[in-house]
Coordinates of C-alpha atoms in Angstrom, one line a residue:
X26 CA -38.1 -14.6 12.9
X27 CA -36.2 -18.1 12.2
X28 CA -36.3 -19.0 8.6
X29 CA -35.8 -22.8 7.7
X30 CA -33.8 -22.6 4.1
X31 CA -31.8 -19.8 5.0
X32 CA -28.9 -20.9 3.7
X33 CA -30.5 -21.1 0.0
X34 CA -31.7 -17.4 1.3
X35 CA -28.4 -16.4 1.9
X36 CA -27.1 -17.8 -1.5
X37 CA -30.1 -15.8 -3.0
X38 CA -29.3 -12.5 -1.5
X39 CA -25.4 -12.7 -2.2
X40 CA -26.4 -12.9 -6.2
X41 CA -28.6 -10.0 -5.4
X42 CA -25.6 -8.3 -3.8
X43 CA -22.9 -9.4 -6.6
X44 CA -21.5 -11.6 -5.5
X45 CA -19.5 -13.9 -7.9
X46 CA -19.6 -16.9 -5.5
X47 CA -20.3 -18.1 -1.9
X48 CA -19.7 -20.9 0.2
X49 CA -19.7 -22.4 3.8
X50 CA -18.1 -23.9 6.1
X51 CA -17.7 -24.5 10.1
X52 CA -15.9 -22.6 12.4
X53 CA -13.7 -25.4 13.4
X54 CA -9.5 -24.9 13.6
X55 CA -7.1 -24.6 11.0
X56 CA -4.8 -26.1 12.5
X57 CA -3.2 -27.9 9.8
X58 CA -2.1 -24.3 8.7
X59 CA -0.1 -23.8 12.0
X60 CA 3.2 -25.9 10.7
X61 CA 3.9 -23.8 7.3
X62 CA 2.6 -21.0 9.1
X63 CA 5.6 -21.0 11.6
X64 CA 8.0 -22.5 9.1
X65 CA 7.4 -19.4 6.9
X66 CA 7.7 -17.1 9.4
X67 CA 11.1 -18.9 10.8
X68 CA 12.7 -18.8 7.6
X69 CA 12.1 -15.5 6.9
X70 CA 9.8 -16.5 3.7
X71 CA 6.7 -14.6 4.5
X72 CA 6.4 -11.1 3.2
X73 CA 5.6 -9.2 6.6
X74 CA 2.5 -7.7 5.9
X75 CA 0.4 -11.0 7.5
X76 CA -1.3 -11.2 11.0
X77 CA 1.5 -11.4 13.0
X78 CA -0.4 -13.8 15.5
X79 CA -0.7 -16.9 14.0
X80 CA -2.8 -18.6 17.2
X81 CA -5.2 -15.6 15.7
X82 CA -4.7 -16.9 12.2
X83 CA -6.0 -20.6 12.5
X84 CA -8.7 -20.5 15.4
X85 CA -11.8 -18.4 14.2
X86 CA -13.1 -18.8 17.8
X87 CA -10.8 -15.9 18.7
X88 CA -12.1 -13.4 16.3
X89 CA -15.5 -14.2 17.3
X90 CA -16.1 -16.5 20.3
X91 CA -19.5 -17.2 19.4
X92 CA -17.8 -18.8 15.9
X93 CA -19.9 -21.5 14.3
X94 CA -20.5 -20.9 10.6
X95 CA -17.7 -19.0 8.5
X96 CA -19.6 -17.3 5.3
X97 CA -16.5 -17.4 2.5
X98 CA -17.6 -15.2 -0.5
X99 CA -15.4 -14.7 -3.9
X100 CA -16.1 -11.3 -6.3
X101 CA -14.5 -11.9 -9.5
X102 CA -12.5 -9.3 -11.0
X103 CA -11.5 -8.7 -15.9
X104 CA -8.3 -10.0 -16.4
X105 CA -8.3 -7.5 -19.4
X106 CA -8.5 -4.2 -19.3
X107 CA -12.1 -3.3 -20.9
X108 CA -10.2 0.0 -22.6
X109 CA -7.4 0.8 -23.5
X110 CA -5.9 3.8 -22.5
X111 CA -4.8 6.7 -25.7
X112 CA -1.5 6.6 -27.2
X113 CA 0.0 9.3 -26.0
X114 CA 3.8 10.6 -26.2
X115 CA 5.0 9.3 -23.0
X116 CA 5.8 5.4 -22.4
X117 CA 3.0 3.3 -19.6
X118 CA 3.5 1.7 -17.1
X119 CA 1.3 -1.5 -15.7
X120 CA -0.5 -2.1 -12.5
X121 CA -2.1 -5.2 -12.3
X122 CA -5.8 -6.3 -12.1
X123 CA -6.1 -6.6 -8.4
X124 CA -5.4 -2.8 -8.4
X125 CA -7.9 -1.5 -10.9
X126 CA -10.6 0.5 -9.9
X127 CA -11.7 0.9 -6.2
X128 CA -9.5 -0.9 -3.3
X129 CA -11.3 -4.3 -3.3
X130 CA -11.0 -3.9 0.4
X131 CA -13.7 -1.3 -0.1
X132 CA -15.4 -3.1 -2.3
X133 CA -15.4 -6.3 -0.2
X134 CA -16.4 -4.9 2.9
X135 CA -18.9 -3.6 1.6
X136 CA -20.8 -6.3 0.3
X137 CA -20.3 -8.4 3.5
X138 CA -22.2 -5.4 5.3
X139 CA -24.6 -5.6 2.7
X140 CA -24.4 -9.2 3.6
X141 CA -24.9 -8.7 7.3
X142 CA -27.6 -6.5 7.5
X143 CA -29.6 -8.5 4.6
X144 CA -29.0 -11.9 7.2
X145 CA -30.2 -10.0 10.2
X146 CA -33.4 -9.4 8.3
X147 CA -33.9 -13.2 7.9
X148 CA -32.7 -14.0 11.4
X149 CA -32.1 -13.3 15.1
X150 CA -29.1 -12.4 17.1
X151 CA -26.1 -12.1 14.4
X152 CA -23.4 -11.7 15.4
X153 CA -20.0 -11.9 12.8
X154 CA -16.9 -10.7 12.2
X155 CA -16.3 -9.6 8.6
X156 CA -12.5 -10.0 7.3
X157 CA -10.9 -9.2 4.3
X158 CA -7.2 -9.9 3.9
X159 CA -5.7 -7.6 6.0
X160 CA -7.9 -9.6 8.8
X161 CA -6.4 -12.4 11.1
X162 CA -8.2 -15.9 9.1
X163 CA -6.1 -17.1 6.1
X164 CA -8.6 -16.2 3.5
X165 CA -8.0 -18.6 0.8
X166 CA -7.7 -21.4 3.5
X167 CA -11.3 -20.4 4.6
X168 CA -12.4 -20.3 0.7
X169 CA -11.1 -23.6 0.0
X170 CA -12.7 -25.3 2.9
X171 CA -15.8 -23.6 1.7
X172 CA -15.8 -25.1 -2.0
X173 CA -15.4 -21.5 -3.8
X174 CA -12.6 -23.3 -5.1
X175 CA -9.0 -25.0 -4.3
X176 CA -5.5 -23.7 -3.6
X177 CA -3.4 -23.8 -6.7
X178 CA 0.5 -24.4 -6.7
X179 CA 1.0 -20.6 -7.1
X180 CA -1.1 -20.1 -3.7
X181 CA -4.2 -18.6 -4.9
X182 CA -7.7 -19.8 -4.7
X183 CA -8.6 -20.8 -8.2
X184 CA -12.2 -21.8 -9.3
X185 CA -13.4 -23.5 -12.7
X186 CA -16.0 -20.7 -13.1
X187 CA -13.7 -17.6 -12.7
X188 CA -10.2 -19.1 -12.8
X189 CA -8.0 -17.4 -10.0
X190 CA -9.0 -13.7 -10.8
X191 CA -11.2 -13.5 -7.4
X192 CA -10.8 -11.4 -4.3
X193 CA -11.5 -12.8 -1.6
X194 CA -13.8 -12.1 2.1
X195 CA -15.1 -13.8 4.9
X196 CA -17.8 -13.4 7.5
X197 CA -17.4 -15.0 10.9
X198 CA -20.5 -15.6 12.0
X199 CA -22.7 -17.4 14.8
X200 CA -24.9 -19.2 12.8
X201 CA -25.4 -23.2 12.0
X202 CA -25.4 -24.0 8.4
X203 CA -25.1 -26.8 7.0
X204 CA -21.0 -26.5 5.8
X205 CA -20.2 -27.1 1.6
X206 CA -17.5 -29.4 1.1
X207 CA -14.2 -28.5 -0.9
X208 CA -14.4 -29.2 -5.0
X209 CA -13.2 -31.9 -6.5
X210 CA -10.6 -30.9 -8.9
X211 CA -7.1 -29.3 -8.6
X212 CA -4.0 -28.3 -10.7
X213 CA -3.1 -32.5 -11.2
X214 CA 0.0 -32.9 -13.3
X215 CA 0.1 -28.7 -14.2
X216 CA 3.3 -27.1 -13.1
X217 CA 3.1 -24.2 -15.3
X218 CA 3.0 -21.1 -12.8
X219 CA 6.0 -22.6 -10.8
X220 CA 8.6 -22.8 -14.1
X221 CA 6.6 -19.5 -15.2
X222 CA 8.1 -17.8 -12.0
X223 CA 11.0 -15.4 -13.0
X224 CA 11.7 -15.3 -9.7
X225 CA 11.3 -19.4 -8.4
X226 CA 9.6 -18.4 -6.0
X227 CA 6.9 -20.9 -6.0
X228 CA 7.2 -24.1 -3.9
X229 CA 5.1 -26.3 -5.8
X230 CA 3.5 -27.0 -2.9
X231 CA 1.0 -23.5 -2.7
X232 CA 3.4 -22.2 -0.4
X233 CA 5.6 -19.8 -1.8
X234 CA 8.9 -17.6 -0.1
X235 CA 6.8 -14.2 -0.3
X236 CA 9.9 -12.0 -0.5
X237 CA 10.9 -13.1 -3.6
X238 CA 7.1 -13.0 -5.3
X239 CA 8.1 -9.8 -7.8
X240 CA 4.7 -8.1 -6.6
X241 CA 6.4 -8.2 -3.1
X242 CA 9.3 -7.3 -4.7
X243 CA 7.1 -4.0 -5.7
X244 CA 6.3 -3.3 -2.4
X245 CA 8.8 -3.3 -0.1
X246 CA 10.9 -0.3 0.8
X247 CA 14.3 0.8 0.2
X248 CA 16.2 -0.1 -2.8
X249 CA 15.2 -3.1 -4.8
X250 CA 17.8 -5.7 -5.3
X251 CA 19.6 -6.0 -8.4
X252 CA 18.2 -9.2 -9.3
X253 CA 14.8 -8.1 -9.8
X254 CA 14.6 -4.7 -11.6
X255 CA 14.7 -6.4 -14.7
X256 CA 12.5 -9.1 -13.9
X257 CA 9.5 -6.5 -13.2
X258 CA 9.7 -5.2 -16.9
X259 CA 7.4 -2.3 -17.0
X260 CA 5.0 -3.2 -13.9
X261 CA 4.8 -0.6 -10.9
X262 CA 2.6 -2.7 -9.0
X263 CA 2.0 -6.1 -8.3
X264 CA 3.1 -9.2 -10.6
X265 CA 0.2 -12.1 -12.3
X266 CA 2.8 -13.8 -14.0
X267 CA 1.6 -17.2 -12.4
X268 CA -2.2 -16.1 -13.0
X269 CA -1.9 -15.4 -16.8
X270 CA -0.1 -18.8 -17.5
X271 CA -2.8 -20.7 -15.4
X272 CA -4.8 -23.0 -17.8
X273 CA -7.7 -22.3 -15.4
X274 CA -8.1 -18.8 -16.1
X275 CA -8.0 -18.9 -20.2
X276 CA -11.0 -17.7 -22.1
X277 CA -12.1 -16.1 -18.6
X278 CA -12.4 -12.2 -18.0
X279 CA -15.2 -11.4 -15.7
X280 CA -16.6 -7.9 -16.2
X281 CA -15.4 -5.1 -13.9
X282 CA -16.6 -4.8 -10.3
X283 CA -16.5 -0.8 -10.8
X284 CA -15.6 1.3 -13.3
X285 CA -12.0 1.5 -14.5
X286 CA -9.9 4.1 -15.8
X287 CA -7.5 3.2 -18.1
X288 CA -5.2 5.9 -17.4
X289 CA -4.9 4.9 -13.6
X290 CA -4.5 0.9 -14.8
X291 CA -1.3 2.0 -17.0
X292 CA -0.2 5.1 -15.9
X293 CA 2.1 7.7 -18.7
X294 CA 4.9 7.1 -16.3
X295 CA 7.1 10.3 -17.1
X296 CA 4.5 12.4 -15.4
X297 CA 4.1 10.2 -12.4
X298 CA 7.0 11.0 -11.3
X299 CA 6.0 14.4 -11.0
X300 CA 3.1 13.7 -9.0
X301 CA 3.5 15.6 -5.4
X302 CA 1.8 13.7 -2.2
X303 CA -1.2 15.5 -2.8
X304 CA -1.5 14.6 -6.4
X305 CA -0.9 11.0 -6.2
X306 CA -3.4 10.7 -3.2
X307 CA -6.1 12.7 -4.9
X308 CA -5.6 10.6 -8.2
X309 CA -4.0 7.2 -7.2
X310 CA -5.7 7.5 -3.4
X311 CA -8.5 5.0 -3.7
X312 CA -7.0 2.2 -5.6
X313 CA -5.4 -1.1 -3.6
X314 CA -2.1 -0.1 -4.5
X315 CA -1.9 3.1 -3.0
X316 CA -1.4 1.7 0.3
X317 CA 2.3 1.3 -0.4
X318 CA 2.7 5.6 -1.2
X319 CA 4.2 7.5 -3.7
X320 CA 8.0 7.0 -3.4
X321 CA 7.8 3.2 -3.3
X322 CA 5.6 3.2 -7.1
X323 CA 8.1 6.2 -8.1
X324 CA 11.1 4.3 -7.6
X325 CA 9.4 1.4 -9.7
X326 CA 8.3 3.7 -12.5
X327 CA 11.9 5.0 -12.6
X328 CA 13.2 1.4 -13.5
X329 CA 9.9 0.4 -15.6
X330 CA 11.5 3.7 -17.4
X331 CA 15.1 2.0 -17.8
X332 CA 13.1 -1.2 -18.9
X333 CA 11.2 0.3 -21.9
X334 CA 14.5 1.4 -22.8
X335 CA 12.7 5.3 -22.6
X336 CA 15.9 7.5 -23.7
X337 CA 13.2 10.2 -23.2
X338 CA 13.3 10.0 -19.7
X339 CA 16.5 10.5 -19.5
X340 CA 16.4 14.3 -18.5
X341 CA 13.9 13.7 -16.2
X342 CA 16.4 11.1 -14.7
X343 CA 19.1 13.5 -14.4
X344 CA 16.9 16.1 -12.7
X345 CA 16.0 13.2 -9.9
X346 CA 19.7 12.6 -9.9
X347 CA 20.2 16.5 -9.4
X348 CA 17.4 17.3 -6.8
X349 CA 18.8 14.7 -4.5
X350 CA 15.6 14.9 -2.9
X351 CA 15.3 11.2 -2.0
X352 CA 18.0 9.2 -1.6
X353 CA 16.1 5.5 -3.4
X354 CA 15.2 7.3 -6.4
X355 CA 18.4 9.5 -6.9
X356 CA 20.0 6.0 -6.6
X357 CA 17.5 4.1 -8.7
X358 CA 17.9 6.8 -11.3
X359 CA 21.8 6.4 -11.4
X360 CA 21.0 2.8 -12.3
X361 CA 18.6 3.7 -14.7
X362 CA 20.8 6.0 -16.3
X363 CA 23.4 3.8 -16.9
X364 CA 21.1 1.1 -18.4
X365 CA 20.1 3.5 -20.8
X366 CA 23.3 5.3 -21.9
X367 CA 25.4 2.6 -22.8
X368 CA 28.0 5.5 -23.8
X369 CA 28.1 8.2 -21.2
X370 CA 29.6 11.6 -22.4
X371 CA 32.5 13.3 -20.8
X372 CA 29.8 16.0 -19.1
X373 CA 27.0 13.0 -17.8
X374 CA 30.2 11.0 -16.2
X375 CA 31.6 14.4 -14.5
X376 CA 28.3 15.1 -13.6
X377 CA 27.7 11.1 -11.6
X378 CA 31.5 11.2 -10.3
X379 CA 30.9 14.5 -8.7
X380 CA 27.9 13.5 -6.7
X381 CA 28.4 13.6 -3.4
X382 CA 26.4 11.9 -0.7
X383 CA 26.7 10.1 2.4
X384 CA 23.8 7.6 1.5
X385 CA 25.3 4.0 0.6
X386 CA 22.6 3.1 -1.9
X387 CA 23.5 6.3 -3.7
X388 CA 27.4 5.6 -3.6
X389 CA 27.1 1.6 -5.0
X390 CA 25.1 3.3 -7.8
X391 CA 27.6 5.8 -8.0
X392 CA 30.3 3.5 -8.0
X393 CA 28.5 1.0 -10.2
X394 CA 28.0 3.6 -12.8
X395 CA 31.5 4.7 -13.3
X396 CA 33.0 1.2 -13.1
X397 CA 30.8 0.5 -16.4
X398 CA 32.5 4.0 -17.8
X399 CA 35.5 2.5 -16.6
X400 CA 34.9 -1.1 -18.3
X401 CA 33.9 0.9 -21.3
X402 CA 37.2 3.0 -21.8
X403 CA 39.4 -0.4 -21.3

């Protein structure tokens, strides 16, 4: 069966499906990509968790040979938590939007299946490739070329009807539709999310260096540097800084995609650091930013903790310190520590000089820590 207007079918079922927004385009190269591509991956500015193969990145033909029509779609996600979570005795931390509620990957794929199987009923022969981030195609390249919306100077795919706040899919497919064109309007004069940046790590041009966005920052492993502890406030995962200052996404908060719980959005961050592997996974296991694991969002919560100024935690702090059961929080904690005693006792500074420890993250604290006692008593 061969339908004529199957695009306008397609458009049809993907509001069926709920999806926010969809748009077309060919198959062709993107081949313009290929320079900043290799320039950020020479100058050691993109974050490492990209398709290593950029041939991979910017000809679609190689995910799917049969390539001809790439299906971008867009599902908006709130800005805004729709409730708050209780008031409780311990201090919050924040994840941000992209991580409330059920991985988006899930979420995505899963409406590109439903997609897929509702195109196969209006056609013959499919064949596609559905992608989500983690796939090879640069998805906001695909999404601009498809009109869902243009790339803005902090390197997200913004669109007038639901600002930036959209994750992002493609199918690959073997079809021939007619292609949308790209829309007509872009940040003009607006530099707002590249002096918002706490970290400059915005271009200006929508290239950024990834390893010093602060959601990166959140990320990676091993210790965080100096520079940015501070900088990430009270947020265990992620960073929209250059999202909530975007003129494009005020007065807009779409409703959620799935339901949220408030408690998993700003987790009491005292008793996530008690959470075992088997805790965390059973309640943190299905939201985006579990991928990173427990230890990497504990050693965040333990500076959020230093960050909210929490003298409550500061027990808890000494017990990590004591336990010396991993060697980035027991560090992070000694930091921690010092940012919130600003007057160490006799008993907490015999306590941090008679650590010992062959792990050089823990002896900088270490040392750190009593040169401030030592600053203190000159």
């Amino acid at each position: 069966m061969k339908i004529m207007n199957i695009k306008e079918e397609i458009i049809k079922l993907s509001q069926e499906i709920g999806i926010s927004k969809i748009g077309f385009t060919t198959a062709d190269d993107f081949d313009y990509l290929e320079k900043s591509l290799r320039a950020s991956q020479e100058e050691g500015r993109s974050s490492g968790f990209e398709h290593k193969n950029i041939e991979e990145r910017i000809r679609p033909k190689l995910s799917l040979e049969s390539a001809k029509t790439i299906i971008s779609i867009a599902v908006a996600y709130p800005r805004h938590l729709p409730v708050k979570p209780q008031k409780t005795q311990y201090k919050r931390g924040k994840i941000t939007p992209n991580s409330w509620g059920l991985d988006y990957h899930y979420i995505l794929q899963d409406k590109m299946e439903r997609l897929a199987r509702g195109i196969e009923k209006l056609t013959d022969g499919l064949e596609y490739k559905a992608m989500v981030d983690t796939g090879a195609l640069v998805d906001t390249a695909v999404a601009r070329r498809a009109g869902i919306g243009f790339i803005g100077k902090n390197g997200l795919v913004i669109s007038k009807e639901f600002g930036s706040y959209m994750f992002l899919g493609e199918l690959v497919t073997n079809l021939d539709i007619e292609p949308d064109q790209p829309v007509d309007y872009d940040c003009g004069d607006c530099n707002r999310c590249v002096a918002a940046c706490p970290t400059s790590c915005l271009l200006g041009d929508t290239t950024m260096n990834a390893r010093r966005c602060l959601s990166f920052q959140t990320q990676d492993k091993g210790m965080m540097d100096l520079e940015f502890r501070k900088k990430i406030k009270t947020v265990i995962y992620g960073c929209d800084i250059c999202q909530i200052c975007c003129p494009y996404n005020k007065g807009i908060s779409s409703p959620p995609v799935v339901e949220i719980d408030p408690d998993l959005a700003e987790p009491e961050l005292i008793p996530f650091l008690d959470l075992s592997n088997g805790q965390f996974k059973e309640k943190f296991g299905m939201i985006a930013g579990s991928w990173r694991g427990k230890n990497i969002l504990q050693r965040n919560a333990i500076i959020a903790l230093a960050n909210s100024n929490d003298r409550s935690a500061i027990p808890k702090l000494l017990e990590i310190i004591d336990k010396k059961q991993n060697p980035i929080h027991m560090a992070t904690a000694i930091w921690a520590l010092g940012q919130l005693v600003k007057q160490p006792n006799e008993e907490m500074i015999a306590f941090i000089a008679g650590l010992s420890s062959d792990n050089d993250d823990v002896l900088a604290e270490q040392a750190a820590f009593l040169n401030m006692v030592k600053d203190l008593q000159m």
